mmCIF file of C-alpha atoms in Angstrom:
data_model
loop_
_atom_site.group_PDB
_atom_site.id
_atom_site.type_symbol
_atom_site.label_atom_id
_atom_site.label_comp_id
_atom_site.label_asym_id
_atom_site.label_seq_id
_atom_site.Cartn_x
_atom_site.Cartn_y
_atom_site.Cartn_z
ATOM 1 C CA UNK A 1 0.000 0.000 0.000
ATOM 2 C CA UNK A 2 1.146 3.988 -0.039
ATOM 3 C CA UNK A 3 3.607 4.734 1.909
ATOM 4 C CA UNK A 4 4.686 8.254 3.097
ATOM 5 C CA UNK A 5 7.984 8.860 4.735
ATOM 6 C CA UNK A 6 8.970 11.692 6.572
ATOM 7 C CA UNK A 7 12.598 12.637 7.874
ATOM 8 C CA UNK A 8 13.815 14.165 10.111
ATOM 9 C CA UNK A 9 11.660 12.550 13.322
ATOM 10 C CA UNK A 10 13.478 14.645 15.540
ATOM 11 C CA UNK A 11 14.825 18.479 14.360
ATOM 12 C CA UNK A 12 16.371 20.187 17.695
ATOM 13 C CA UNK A 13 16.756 24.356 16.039
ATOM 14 C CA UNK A 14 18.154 27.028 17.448
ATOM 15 C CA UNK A 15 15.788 30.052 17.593
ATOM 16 C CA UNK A 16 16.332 32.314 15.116
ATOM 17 C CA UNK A 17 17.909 29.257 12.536
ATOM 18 C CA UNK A 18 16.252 27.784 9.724
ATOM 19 C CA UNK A 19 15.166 24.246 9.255
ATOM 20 C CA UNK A 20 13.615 21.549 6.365
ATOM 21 C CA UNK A 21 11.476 18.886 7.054
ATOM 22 C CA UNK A 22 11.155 16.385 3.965
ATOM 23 C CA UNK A 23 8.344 14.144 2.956
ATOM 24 C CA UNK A 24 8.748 11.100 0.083
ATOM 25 C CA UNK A 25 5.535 8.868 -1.134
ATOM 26 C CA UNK A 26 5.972 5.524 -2.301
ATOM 27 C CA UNK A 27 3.484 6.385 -5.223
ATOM 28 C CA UNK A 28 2.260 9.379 -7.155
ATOM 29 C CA UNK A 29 0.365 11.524 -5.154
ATOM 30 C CA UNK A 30 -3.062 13.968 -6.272
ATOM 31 C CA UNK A 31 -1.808 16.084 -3.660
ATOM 32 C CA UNK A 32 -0.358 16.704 -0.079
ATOM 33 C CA UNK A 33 -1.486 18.563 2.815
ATOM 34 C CA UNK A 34 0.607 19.334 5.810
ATOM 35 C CA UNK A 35 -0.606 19.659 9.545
ATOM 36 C CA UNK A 36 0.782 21.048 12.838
ATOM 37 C CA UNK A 37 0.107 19.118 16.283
ATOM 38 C CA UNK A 38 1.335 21.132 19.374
ATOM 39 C CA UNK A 39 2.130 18.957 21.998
ATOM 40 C CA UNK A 40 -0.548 18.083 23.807
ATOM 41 C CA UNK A 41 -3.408 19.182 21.578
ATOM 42 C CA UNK A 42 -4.582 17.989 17.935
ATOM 43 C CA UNK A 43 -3.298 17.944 14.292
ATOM 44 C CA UNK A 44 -3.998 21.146 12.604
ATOM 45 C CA UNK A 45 -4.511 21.635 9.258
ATOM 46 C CA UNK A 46 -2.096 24.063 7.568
ATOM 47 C CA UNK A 47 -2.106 23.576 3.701
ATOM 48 C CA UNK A 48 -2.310 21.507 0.768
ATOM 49 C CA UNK A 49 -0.298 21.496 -2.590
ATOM 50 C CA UNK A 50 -1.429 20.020 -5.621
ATOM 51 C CA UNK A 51 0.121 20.829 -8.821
ATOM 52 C CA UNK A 52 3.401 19.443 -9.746
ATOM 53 C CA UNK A 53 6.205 21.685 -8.751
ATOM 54 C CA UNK A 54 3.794 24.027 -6.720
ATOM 55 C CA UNK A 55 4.901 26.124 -3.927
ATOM 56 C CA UNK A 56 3.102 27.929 -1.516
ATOM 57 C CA UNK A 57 3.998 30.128 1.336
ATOM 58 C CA UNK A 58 2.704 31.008 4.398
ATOM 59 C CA UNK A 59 5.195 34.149 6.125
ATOM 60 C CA UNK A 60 8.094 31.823 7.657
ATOM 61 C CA UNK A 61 6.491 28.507 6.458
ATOM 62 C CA UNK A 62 7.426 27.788 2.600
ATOM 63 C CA UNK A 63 5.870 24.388 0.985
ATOM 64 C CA UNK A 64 6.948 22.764 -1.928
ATOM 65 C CA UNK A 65 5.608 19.854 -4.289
ATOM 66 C CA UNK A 66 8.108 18.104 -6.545
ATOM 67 C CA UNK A 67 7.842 17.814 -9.774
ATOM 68 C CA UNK A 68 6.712 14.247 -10.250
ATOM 69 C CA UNK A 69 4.251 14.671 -6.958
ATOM 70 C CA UNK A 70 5.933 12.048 -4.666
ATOM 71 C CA UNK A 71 8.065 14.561 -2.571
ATOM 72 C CA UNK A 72 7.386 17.305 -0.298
ATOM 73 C CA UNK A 73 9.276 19.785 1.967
ATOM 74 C CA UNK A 74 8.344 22.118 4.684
ATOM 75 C CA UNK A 75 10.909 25.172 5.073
ATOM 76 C CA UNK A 76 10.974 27.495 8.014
ATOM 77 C CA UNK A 77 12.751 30.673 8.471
ATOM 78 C CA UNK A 78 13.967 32.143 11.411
ATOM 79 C CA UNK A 79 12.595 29.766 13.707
ATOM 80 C CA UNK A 80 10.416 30.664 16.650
ATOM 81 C CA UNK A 81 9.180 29.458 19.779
ATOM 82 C CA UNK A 82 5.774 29.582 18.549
ATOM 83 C CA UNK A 83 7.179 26.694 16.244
ATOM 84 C CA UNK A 84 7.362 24.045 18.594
ATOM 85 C CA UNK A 85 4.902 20.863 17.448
ATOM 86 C CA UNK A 86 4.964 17.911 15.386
ATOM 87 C CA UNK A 87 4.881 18.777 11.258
ATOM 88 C CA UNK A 88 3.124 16.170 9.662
ATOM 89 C CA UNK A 89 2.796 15.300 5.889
ATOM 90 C CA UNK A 90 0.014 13.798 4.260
ATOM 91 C CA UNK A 91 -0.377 12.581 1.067
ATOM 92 C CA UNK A 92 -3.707 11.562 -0.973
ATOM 93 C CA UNK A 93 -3.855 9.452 -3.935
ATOM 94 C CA UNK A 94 -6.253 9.750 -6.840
ATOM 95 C CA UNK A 95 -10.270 9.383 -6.341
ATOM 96 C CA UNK A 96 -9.600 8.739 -2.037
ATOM 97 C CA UNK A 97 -10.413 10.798 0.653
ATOM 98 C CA UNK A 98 -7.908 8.707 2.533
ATOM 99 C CA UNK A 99 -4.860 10.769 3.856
ATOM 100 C CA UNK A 100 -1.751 8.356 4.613
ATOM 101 C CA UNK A 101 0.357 10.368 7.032
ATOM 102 C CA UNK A 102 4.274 10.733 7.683
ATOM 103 C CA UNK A 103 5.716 9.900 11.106
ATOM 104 C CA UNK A 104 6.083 13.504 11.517
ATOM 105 C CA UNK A 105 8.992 15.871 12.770
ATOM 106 C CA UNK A 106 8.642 16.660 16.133
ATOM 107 C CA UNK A 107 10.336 20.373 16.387
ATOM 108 C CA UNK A 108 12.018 21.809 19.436
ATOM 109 C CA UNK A 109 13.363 24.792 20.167
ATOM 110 C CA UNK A 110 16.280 26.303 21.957
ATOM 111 C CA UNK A 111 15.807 29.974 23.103
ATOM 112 C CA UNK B 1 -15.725 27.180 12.398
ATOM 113 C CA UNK B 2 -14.959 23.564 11.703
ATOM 114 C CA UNK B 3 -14.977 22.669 15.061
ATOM 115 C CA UNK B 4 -15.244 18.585 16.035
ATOM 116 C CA UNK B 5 -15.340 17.468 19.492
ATOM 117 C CA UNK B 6 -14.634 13.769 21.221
ATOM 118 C CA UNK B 7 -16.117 12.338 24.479
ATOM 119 C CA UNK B 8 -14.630 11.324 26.581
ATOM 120 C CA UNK B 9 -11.027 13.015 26.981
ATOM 121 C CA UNK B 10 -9.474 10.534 28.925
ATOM 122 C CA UNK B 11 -11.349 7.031 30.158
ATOM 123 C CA UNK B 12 -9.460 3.945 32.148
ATOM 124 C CA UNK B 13 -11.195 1.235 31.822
ATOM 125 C CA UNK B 14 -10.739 -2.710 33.413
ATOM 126 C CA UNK B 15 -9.761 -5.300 30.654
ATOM 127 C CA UNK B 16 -12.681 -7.124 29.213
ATOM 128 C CA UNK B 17 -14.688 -4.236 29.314
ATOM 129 C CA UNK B 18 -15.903 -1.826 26.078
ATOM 130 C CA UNK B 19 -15.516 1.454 25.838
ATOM 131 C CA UNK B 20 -17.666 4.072 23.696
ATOM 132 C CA UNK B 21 -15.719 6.915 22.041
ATOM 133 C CA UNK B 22 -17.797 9.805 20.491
ATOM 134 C CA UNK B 23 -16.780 12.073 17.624
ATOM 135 C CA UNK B 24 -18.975 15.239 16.759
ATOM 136 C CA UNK B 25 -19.166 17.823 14.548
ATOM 137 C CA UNK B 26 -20.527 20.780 16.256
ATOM 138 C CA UNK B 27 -20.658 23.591 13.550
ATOM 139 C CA UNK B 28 -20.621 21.763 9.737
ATOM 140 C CA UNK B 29 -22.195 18.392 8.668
ATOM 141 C CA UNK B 30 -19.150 15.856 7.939
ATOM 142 C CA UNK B 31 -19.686 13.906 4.678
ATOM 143 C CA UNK B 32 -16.975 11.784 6.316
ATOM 144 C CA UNK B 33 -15.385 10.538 9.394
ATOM 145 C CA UNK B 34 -11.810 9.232 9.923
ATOM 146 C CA UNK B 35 -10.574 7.276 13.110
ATOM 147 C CA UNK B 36 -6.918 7.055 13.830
ATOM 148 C CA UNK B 37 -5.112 5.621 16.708
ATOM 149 C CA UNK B 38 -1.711 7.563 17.862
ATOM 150 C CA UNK B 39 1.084 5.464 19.627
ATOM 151 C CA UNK B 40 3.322 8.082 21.745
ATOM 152 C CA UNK B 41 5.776 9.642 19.689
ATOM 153 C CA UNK B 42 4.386 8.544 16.776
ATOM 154 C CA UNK B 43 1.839 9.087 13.298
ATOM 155 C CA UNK B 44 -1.286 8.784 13.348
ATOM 156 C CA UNK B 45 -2.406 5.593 12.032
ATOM 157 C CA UNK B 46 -5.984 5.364 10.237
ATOM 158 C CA UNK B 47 -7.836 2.739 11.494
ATOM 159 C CA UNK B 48 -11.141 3.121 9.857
ATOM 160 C CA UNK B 49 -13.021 5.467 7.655
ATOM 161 C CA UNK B 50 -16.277 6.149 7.648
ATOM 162 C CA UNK B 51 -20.326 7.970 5.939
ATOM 163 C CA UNK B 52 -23.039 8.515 7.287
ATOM 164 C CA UNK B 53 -25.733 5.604 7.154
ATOM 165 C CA UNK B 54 -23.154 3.430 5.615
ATOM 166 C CA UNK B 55 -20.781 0.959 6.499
ATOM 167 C CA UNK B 56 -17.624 1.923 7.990
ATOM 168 C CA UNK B 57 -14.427 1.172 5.554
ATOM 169 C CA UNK B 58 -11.901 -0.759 7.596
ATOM 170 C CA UNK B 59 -7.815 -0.459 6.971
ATOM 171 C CA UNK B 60 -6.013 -3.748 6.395
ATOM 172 C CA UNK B 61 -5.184 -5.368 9.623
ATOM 173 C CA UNK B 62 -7.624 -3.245 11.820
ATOM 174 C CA UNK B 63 -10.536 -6.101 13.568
ATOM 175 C CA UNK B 64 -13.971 -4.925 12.860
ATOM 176 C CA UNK B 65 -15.272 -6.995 15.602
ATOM 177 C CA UNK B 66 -13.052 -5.025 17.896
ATOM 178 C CA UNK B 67 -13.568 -1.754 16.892
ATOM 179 C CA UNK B 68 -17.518 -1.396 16.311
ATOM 180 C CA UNK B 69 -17.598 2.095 14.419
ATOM 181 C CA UNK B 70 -21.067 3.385 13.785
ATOM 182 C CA UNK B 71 -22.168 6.816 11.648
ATOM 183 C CA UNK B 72 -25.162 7.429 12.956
ATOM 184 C CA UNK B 73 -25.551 10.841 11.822
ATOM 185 C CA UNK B 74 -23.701 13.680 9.618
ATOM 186 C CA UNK B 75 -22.806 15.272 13.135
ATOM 187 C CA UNK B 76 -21.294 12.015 14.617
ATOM 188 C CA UNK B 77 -19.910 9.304 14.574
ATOM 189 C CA UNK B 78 -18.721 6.481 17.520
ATOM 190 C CA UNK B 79 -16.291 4.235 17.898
ATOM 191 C CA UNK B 80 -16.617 1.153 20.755
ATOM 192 C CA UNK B 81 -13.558 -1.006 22.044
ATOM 193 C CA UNK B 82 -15.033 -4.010 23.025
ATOM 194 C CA UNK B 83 -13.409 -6.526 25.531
ATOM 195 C CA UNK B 84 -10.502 -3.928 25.802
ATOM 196 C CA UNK B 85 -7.323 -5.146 26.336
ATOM 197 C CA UNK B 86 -3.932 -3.147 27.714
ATOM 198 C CA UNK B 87 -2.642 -3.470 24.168
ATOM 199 C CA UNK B 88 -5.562 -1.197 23.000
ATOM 200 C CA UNK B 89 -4.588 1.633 25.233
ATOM 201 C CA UNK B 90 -3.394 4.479 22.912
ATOM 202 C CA UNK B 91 -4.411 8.219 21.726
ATOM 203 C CA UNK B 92 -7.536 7.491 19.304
ATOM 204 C CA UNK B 93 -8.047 10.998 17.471
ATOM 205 C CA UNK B 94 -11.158 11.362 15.185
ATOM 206 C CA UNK B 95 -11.674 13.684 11.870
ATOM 207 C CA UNK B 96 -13.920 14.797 9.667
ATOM 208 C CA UNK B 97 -14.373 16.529 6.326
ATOM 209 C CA UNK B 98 -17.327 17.655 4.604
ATOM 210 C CA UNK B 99 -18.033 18.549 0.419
ATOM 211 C CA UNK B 100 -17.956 22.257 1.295
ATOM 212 C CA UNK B 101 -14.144 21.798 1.651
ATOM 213 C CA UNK B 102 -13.972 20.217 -2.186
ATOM 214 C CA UNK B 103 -11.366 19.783 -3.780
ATOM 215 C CA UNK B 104 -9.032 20.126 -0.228
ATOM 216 C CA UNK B 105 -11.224 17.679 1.822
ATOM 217 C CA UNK B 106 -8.733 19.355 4.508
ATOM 218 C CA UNK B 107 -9.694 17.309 7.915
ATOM 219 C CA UNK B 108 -10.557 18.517 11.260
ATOM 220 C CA UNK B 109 -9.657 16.618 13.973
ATOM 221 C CA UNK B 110 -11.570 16.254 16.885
ATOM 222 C CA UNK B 111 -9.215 16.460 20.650
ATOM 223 C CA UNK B 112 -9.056 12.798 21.428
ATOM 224 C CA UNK B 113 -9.488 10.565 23.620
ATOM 225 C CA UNK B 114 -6.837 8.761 26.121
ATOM 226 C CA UNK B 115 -7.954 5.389 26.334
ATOM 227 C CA UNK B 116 -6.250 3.358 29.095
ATOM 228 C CA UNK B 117 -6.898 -0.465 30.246
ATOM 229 C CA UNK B 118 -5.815 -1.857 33.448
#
């Protein structure tokens, strides 16, 4: 079945740094959305890409979708404290409302 | 808006008991409901999805008989755990979308639940 993998599973940043989660499907994917779960509370949805190549940005967060729609990435700029959660990926395939979800990078911060 | 809410937050139950889990929508009706289960530490793993009036669409590996899922209406859904075991104790997190949110079918996820078995 799909398979979505997600590295890093850990990303330690000092504030102020940058930092790139990545995201790789096992098959093609009709697109990807991307949630935030502070710890202790529930995944939140942030965005979704769909067209090959796309990228979308949202102030410090910048999303792209590669070109043949199996890979993702999640960029952050001058991290924050405010930052701090698990980044999940998750990918949908054609005709599914099924999302298959990464293992996530959990983010911390060092002020 | 898009708000979705789970009862109970936290339940311990004995072993050999069942335990009811509701998921609601409170603002939106959802065309569907998703139930995941979350290990510590870890993704969230979809155990079941699932319509209104319709038979709930188990993933591969996930017991039916164990986890009774049941879509009574648009605005909720529950999921039982009979004859719980401590292996069943996890984070089970619900979700919903709905056809206003075509073509995204972004989900909402409801709080969850702590489920615990002694």
């Amino acid at each position: 079945g799909q398979q979505v993998m997600q590295i890093p599973q850990y990303q330690h940043v000092q504030e102020g740094e940058d930092f790139t989660t990545y995201c790789n499907s096992s098959t093609t994917l009709s697109n990807i959305q991307w949630y935030k779960q502070r710890p202790g509370g529930h995944p939140v949805f942030l965005i979704q890409l769909v067209k090959s190549g796309e990228v979308k940005k949202q102030k410090r967060l910048t999303f792209q979708f590669g070109e043949a729609k199996k890979n993702s990435s999640l960029h952050i700029t001058a991290t924050q404290t405010t930052d701090v959660g698990t980044y999940f990926c998750a990918g949908r395939v054609f005709n599914d409302y099924k999302l298959s979800f990464g293992a996530g990078t959990t983010v911390t911060v060092r002020a | 808006g898009a708000v979705v809410s789970q009862h109970p937050s936290r339940v311990i139950c004995k072993s050999g008991t069942s335990v009811k889990i509701e998921c609601r929508s409170l603002d939106f009706q959802a065309t569907t409901m998703f139930w995941y289960r979350q290990f510590p530490k870890q993704s969230l793993m979809l155990m079941a999805t699932s319509n209104e009036g319709s038979k709930a669409t188990y993933e591969q590996g996930v017991e039916k008989d164990k986890f009774l899922i049941n879509h009574a209406s648009l605005t909720l859904s529950t999921l039982t755990v009979t004859s719980a075991h401590p292996e069943d104790s996890s984070f089970y997190i619900c979700s919903a979308t709905f056809s206003d949110r075509a073509p995204t079918y972004e989900q909402y996820f409801g709080p969850g639940t702590r489920l615990t078995v002694t």
